[in-house]
Amino acid sequence: MKILKASFTALLCLFLLMPLPPSFAQFPSPPTTATVAFDFRQFAPYAPDFVSPWTTLGYEIGSFHTNYAGFERVLRDYAARSDRLRVFERGRTEEHRMLYTLVISAPKNLARLEAIKADASRLADPRQLSDEAAEPLIQNLPIIVWLAYSIHGNESAAFEAMLEVLYTLVASQHPTITELLDQTVVVINPCQNPDGHERFVTWYNAVGIGRPEPFAIEHREPWSIYGRLNHYLFDLNRDLVMASQVESQSAMQSFLEWHPQVCADHHGQTVNYFFPPAALPINPNLDRGQSDKWLEVFGRGNAAAFDRHGWQYYVRDVFDLFYPGYWDSWSSLNGATGMTYETDGGGWKGLNWRRDDESILTLRDGIARHFTASLATLQTAAAHRVERLRDYRAFFVRSITEGRQGPLQCVVFPPEGDAGRRQRLVEALLHQGVEIQMAKAPFTLKAVHDYFGGVQPTREFPAGTLMVTFDQPRGRMARALLEPDTRQDQAFIERQLEKARRNTKRGPNAPKEETEFYDITAWSLPLALDVPAYWAGSRPTVQTTPVTSVVPPAPPLPPPAKTAYVFGYTSDAEARLALRLLQEGYRLATAVRPLRAGERTYPRGSFILRTERNPETLHTRLSLLAGECGVEVQAINSAYTDTGITGVGSEGVYTLRPPRIAVIAQEGVSQTSYGALWFMLSRDIGTEFTPITVETFLDLRLSEFNVLILPDGSPGAYRRAFGKEGIERLKLWCREGGTLICFGGAAAFAAHKDVDLTGARLVGEEGEKDEKDSQSPMPSDKPGAASDEAAGAPETGSTPARYREQGRKKTTARESQKTVEPTADAATSPDAGLGKEPLPLPGAIFRAVVNREHFLTFSHEQAELPVLLTQRFFRPSKTGTNVLTIENPKPLSGFVWEGNTERFVRQTAPVIEEQIGAGHVILFADDPHYRGIWHAQRRLFLNGLIFGPTITFSTGLR
């Protein structure tokens, strides 16, 4: 027994000494790095009346994430004590958090702050200031620098760095800081996205324990948390084109009020720090000479500061200045030196992050780099104050001069089409500070171009026509938003074509080169909103009055009606009124043919409220709702039709069923697609809906909802969520009268051969191969790209990306998810070739032919509509109705692959409807509400809600 016991003991000791297999082994300790802790107190001494934010908050910098209330606590204390700080409140977010502008400067500058603002305004408008008067002003004016932080709420290092910058500027007595504040006025947007920031830090502080492993839960934000986005799940650094969100409107107004000459927007998280010079392409409306010069100056200033610490950084890669909806390009188009700064630590990398070389990156590291870049930017601005102010004024001088030259000098908007969309366009331009005029009398223009490529030798425009001429201080911004097409640098385009050509020579399994398209290449607002507009190479000679606000006249109230109330259907406003009435339970009907009532003719799809079938409250409530929606309603006192076959009591009139709307909201769905839908339904239309998961839908009674919307998302994620049984249940729900509406990746899900909800198939996938679900390097708010299950670092190669470090800022943790094949980045698909398969587009606008025999096109009497296409082209359905069809493959705006796109996009269908039993499946190839910019297909979507639950084969409308 002793021998056995000894033998067992020996074996046990031997087993314990054996190396563990890899699955049980601990991670090796990272090698020690020769780094010195960053000194945040390098600008000592500090005024004794001020304590650091971290003393007030009770934790060390970089050891915990600061919430918004903590920031406000610090801010109130500093504002009460400092003679260097002024705090301006500028509105509240959707979640009722205050938005602030902080102004910091020497007391002598704050004492004349209004005069400084007025002088900066004069510099930005050369019409108010002669050359002789400008120079003395420039010599005495401090330079104004805008520092913005945390526009993406989960880029947390920026928020923490802001607190440290604030403390340094208000409390430091160091000569560097006091002399800097003599020369500068620092305007801080402390947190551009408080709601998203609060979601992220509340979640992270609750679950984060500081583990550096990339697969730790603290590096994986859940779908509903994703703090990058604001309350309505908009990416605020894409919103400056339309300025639909209150945070954007507020910040833009403040920026235009202060007229800064320098703008630094602080982001994260890249592999190493990024600061300009920027990558190509550069928006051609910028002054390239000035832009290149000053980005180089500030880049070298930052480099010198970083080199003192031996820090890694990069320039001229990834981050371009092309899309005008980014803060760097937007501020540049407004005369500033606009810059994006990307730090490496913090955000989804958490308190600690293990790099690919096993070294550890911390939140504190990310804060230190942002803090250093902020201070270096202020020092560079102060050192070049006079020269930068001179160039700032020169920017606007040239803007006015160049606005009087070239083939595009003005855009005019006659009083045609949807008045509400015209109003929305005017509001967007006014948010940009663009000057708009209204003609007091008719006028004529020569060589007039429309936005579909047509040209007229002359055209007359009536009084009331709106116009934007580019010989104004904001002429560059106006041109960037209104020109039909924005050209990219030819060198950049050729580089992408060369990559695509090289990719065609590689085998199907060989790695492919990524193209460098960072964002969409088309956004022209007249096309995006489908507003009738014309441009010319001359300016109108007519008396005008400036347009400073948009207040449409109230429609006349209808008198009480004996028979019915009727309102036509020609605009978004009537769709809004119809949905409001249905939501409130009023019995609303529609005429599927042109309607004759009250000696007037109304277009197909017009609405009827029959008095005998509605409660006595109808007149009072209708008058109120019609006034709110801006819709003129006619009172009809007889059902008799003087001409035609369709009156208010005819067979062609159908009572509409109220839509009961559910929207899928879960992992695999693009948050920005869901958010754009949410904002449109809730704020623009005022229609209720219920967010649910696929699991919830499958557990509900089939009759619970009659409309189900699947936002853009991963087709594979949708297939996995529904499963085979769920797909059959979805088909049953459609057959029993349900209307299924699918955007982008959800439409690809519906068209998949294993789902078969439509006779349409994706071009290149017509049953020839299965669709892959690998990852794509396309941001989720790009059209067609969407999130999948993961919420950590992106997948960028053969190693599972959830265990890898992110390589490119344009793919963030959640944004990297792919929705369909071919891949979203235009030349990276293993199967893609310039001539063999369609290459996805970085957002281009085409014209689509409208099928005016279908209920989805009610209110559309024009022959063509603009559509935004990206990575999916659908072959026309052989079993359903192709509501929109691309017949002319030449783009109206944006980049296309020459020799590829035109061949594959021809005869595709961007909008398709399938009749399934008593229900419908409606497919949109791309998100019809993209970024809140795209309105051209809005009523096609709304028609699915209004008419889908009612109109079937039995109506005879096919």
Short mmCIF file of N, CA and C in Angstrom, two decimals, residues 38 40 61-62 149 155-162 266-270 273 306 311 341-347 349-351 355 360-374:
data_model
loop_
_atom_site.label_atom_id
_atom_site.label_comp_id
_atom_site.label_asym_id
_atom_site.label_seq_id
_atom_site.Cartn_x
_atom_site.Cartn_y
_atom_site.Cartn_z
N PHE A 38 3.06 59.39 -18.53
CA PHE A 38 2.86 60.75 -19.04
C PHE A 38 2.54 61.69 -17.88
N PHE A 40 0.65 64.67 -16.74
CA PHE A 40 -0.44 65.60 -17.04
C PHE A 40 -0.26 66.93 -16.32
N ILE A 61 -7.08 59.65 -13.23
CA ILE A 61 -7.35 59.80 -14.66
C ILE A 61 -7.10 58.48 -15.38
N GLY A 62 -8.06 58.08 -16.21
CA GLY A 62 -7.92 56.87 -16.99
C GLY A 62 -8.25 55.59 -16.26
N TYR A 149 -15.03 67.28 -28.94
CA TYR A 149 -14.72 65.99 -28.34
C TYR A 149 -15.95 65.08 -28.34
N GLU A 155 -16.19 56.83 -27.97
CA GLU A 155 -14.78 57.16 -28.14
C GLU A 155 -14.35 57.94 -26.90
N SER A 156 -14.19 57.18 -25.82
CA SER A 156 -14.20 57.75 -24.47
C SER A 156 -12.96 58.54 -24.13
N ALA A 157 -11.82 58.24 -24.74
CA ALA A 157 -10.61 58.98 -24.40
C ALA A 157 -10.76 60.46 -24.70
N ALA A 158 -11.55 60.78 -25.72
CA ALA A 158 -11.75 62.18 -26.08
C ALA A 158 -12.45 62.93 -24.96
N PHE A 159 -13.47 62.31 -24.38
CA PHE A 159 -14.22 62.96 -23.30
C PHE A 159 -13.32 63.20 -22.09
N GLU A 160 -12.53 62.20 -21.71
CA GLU A 160 -11.64 62.35 -20.56
C GLU A 160 -10.56 63.39 -20.85
N ALA A 161 -10.05 63.40 -22.08
CA ALA A 161 -9.03 64.40 -22.44
C ALA A 161 -9.61 65.81 -22.36
N MET A 162 -10.87 65.95 -22.75
CA MET A 162 -11.50 67.27 -22.67
C MET A 162 -11.45 67.81 -21.25
N HIS A 266 -11.89 65.44 -32.10
CA HIS A 266 -11.16 64.36 -31.42
C HIS A 266 -11.97 63.07 -31.41
N HIS A 267 -11.36 62.01 -31.96
CA HIS A 267 -12.02 60.72 -32.13
C HIS A 267 -11.17 59.60 -31.54
N GLY A 268 -11.51 58.35 -31.87
CA GLY A 268 -10.77 57.14 -31.55
C GLY A 268 -11.54 55.96 -32.14
N GLN A 269 -11.05 54.75 -32.27
CA GLN A 269 -9.74 54.30 -31.83
C GLN A 269 -9.07 53.62 -33.03
N THR A 270 -7.90 54.11 -33.34
CA THR A 270 -7.10 53.53 -34.41
C THR A 270 -5.94 52.76 -33.80
N TYR A 273 -2.01 56.79 -33.36
CA TYR A 273 -2.66 58.09 -33.46
C TYR A 273 -2.63 58.59 -34.90
N PHE A 306 4.53 64.91 -30.47
CA PHE A 306 4.50 63.46 -30.29
C PHE A 306 5.92 62.88 -30.30
N TRP A 311 6.12 58.69 -29.47
CA TRP A 311 4.84 58.04 -29.76
C TRP A 311 4.71 57.71 -31.24
N TYR A 341 -8.67 64.11 -35.42
CA TYR A 341 -7.65 63.48 -34.59
C TYR A 341 -8.20 62.15 -34.09
N GLU A 342 -7.44 61.09 -34.28
CA GLU A 342 -7.86 59.74 -33.86
C GLU A 342 -6.84 59.19 -32.88
N THR A 343 -7.27 58.94 -31.65
CA THR A 343 -6.36 58.35 -30.67
C THR A 343 -6.48 56.84 -30.67
N ASP A 344 -5.54 56.18 -30.00
CA ASP A 344 -5.50 54.73 -30.04
C ASP A 344 -6.18 54.08 -28.84
N GLY A 345 -6.04 54.64 -27.64
CA GLY A 345 -6.56 54.00 -26.43
C GLY A 345 -7.97 54.42 -26.11
N GLY A 346 -8.62 53.62 -25.23
CA GLY A 346 -9.96 53.93 -24.77
C GLY A 346 -11.03 53.41 -25.69
N GLY A 347 -12.24 53.91 -25.51
CA GLY A 347 -13.36 53.47 -26.34
C GLY A 347 -13.63 51.99 -26.15
N LYS A 349 -11.77 49.70 -26.76
CA LYS A 349 -10.58 49.03 -26.24
C LYS A 349 -10.52 49.08 -24.71
N GLY A 350 -11.39 49.85 -24.09
CA GLY A 350 -11.54 49.82 -22.65
C GLY A 350 -10.39 50.42 -21.88
N LEU A 351 -10.30 50.04 -20.62
CA LEU A 351 -9.23 50.54 -19.75
C LEU A 351 -7.88 49.99 -20.18
N ARG A 355 -2.30 44.73 -27.49
CA ARG A 355 -1.98 44.89 -28.91
C ARG A 355 -1.51 43.57 -29.50
N ILE A 360 0.57 46.47 -23.85
CA ILE A 360 -0.74 46.88 -23.33
C ILE A 360 -0.94 48.37 -23.59
N LEU A 361 -2.06 48.67 -24.21
CA LEU A 361 -2.49 50.05 -24.44
C LEU A 361 -3.58 50.37 -23.43
N THR A 362 -3.54 51.57 -22.85
CA THR A 362 -4.50 51.93 -21.81
C THR A 362 -5.35 53.12 -22.23
N LEU A 363 -6.45 53.26 -21.52
CA LEU A 363 -7.27 54.45 -21.68
C LEU A 363 -6.45 55.69 -21.36
N ARG A 364 -5.62 55.60 -20.36
CA ARG A 364 -4.77 56.74 -19.99
C ARG A 364 -3.86 57.14 -21.15
N ASP A 365 -3.35 56.16 -21.87
CA ASP A 365 -2.51 56.46 -23.04
C ASP A 365 -3.30 57.26 -24.07
N GLY A 366 -4.51 56.82 -24.35
CA GLY A 366 -5.33 57.53 -25.32
C GLY A 366 -5.63 58.95 -24.89
N ILE A 367 -5.87 59.14 -23.60
CA ILE A 367 -6.12 60.48 -23.07
C ILE A 367 -4.88 61.36 -23.24
N ALA A 368 -3.73 60.80 -22.91
CA ALA A 368 -2.49 61.58 -23.00
C ALA A 368 -2.24 62.07 -24.42
N ARG A 369 -2.48 61.24 -25.40
CA ARG A 369 -2.23 61.64 -26.78
C ARG A 369 -3.21 62.73 -27.24
N HIS A 370 -4.48 62.58 -26.87
CA HIS A 370 -5.44 63.63 -27.22
C HIS A 370 -5.11 64.94 -26.51
N PHE A 371 -4.75 64.85 -25.25
CA PHE A 371 -4.38 66.05 -24.50
C PHE A 371 -3.20 66.75 -25.17
N THR A 372 -2.21 65.96 -25.55
CA THR A 372 -1.02 66.53 -26.20
C THR A 372 -1.37 67.17 -27.53
N ALA A 373 -2.19 66.51 -28.33
CA ALA A 373 -2.58 67.06 -29.64
C ALA A 373 -3.39 68.35 -29.46
N SER A 374 -4.27 68.39 -28.47
CA SER A 374 -5.07 69.60 -28.24
C SER A 374 -4.17 70.78 -27.92
#
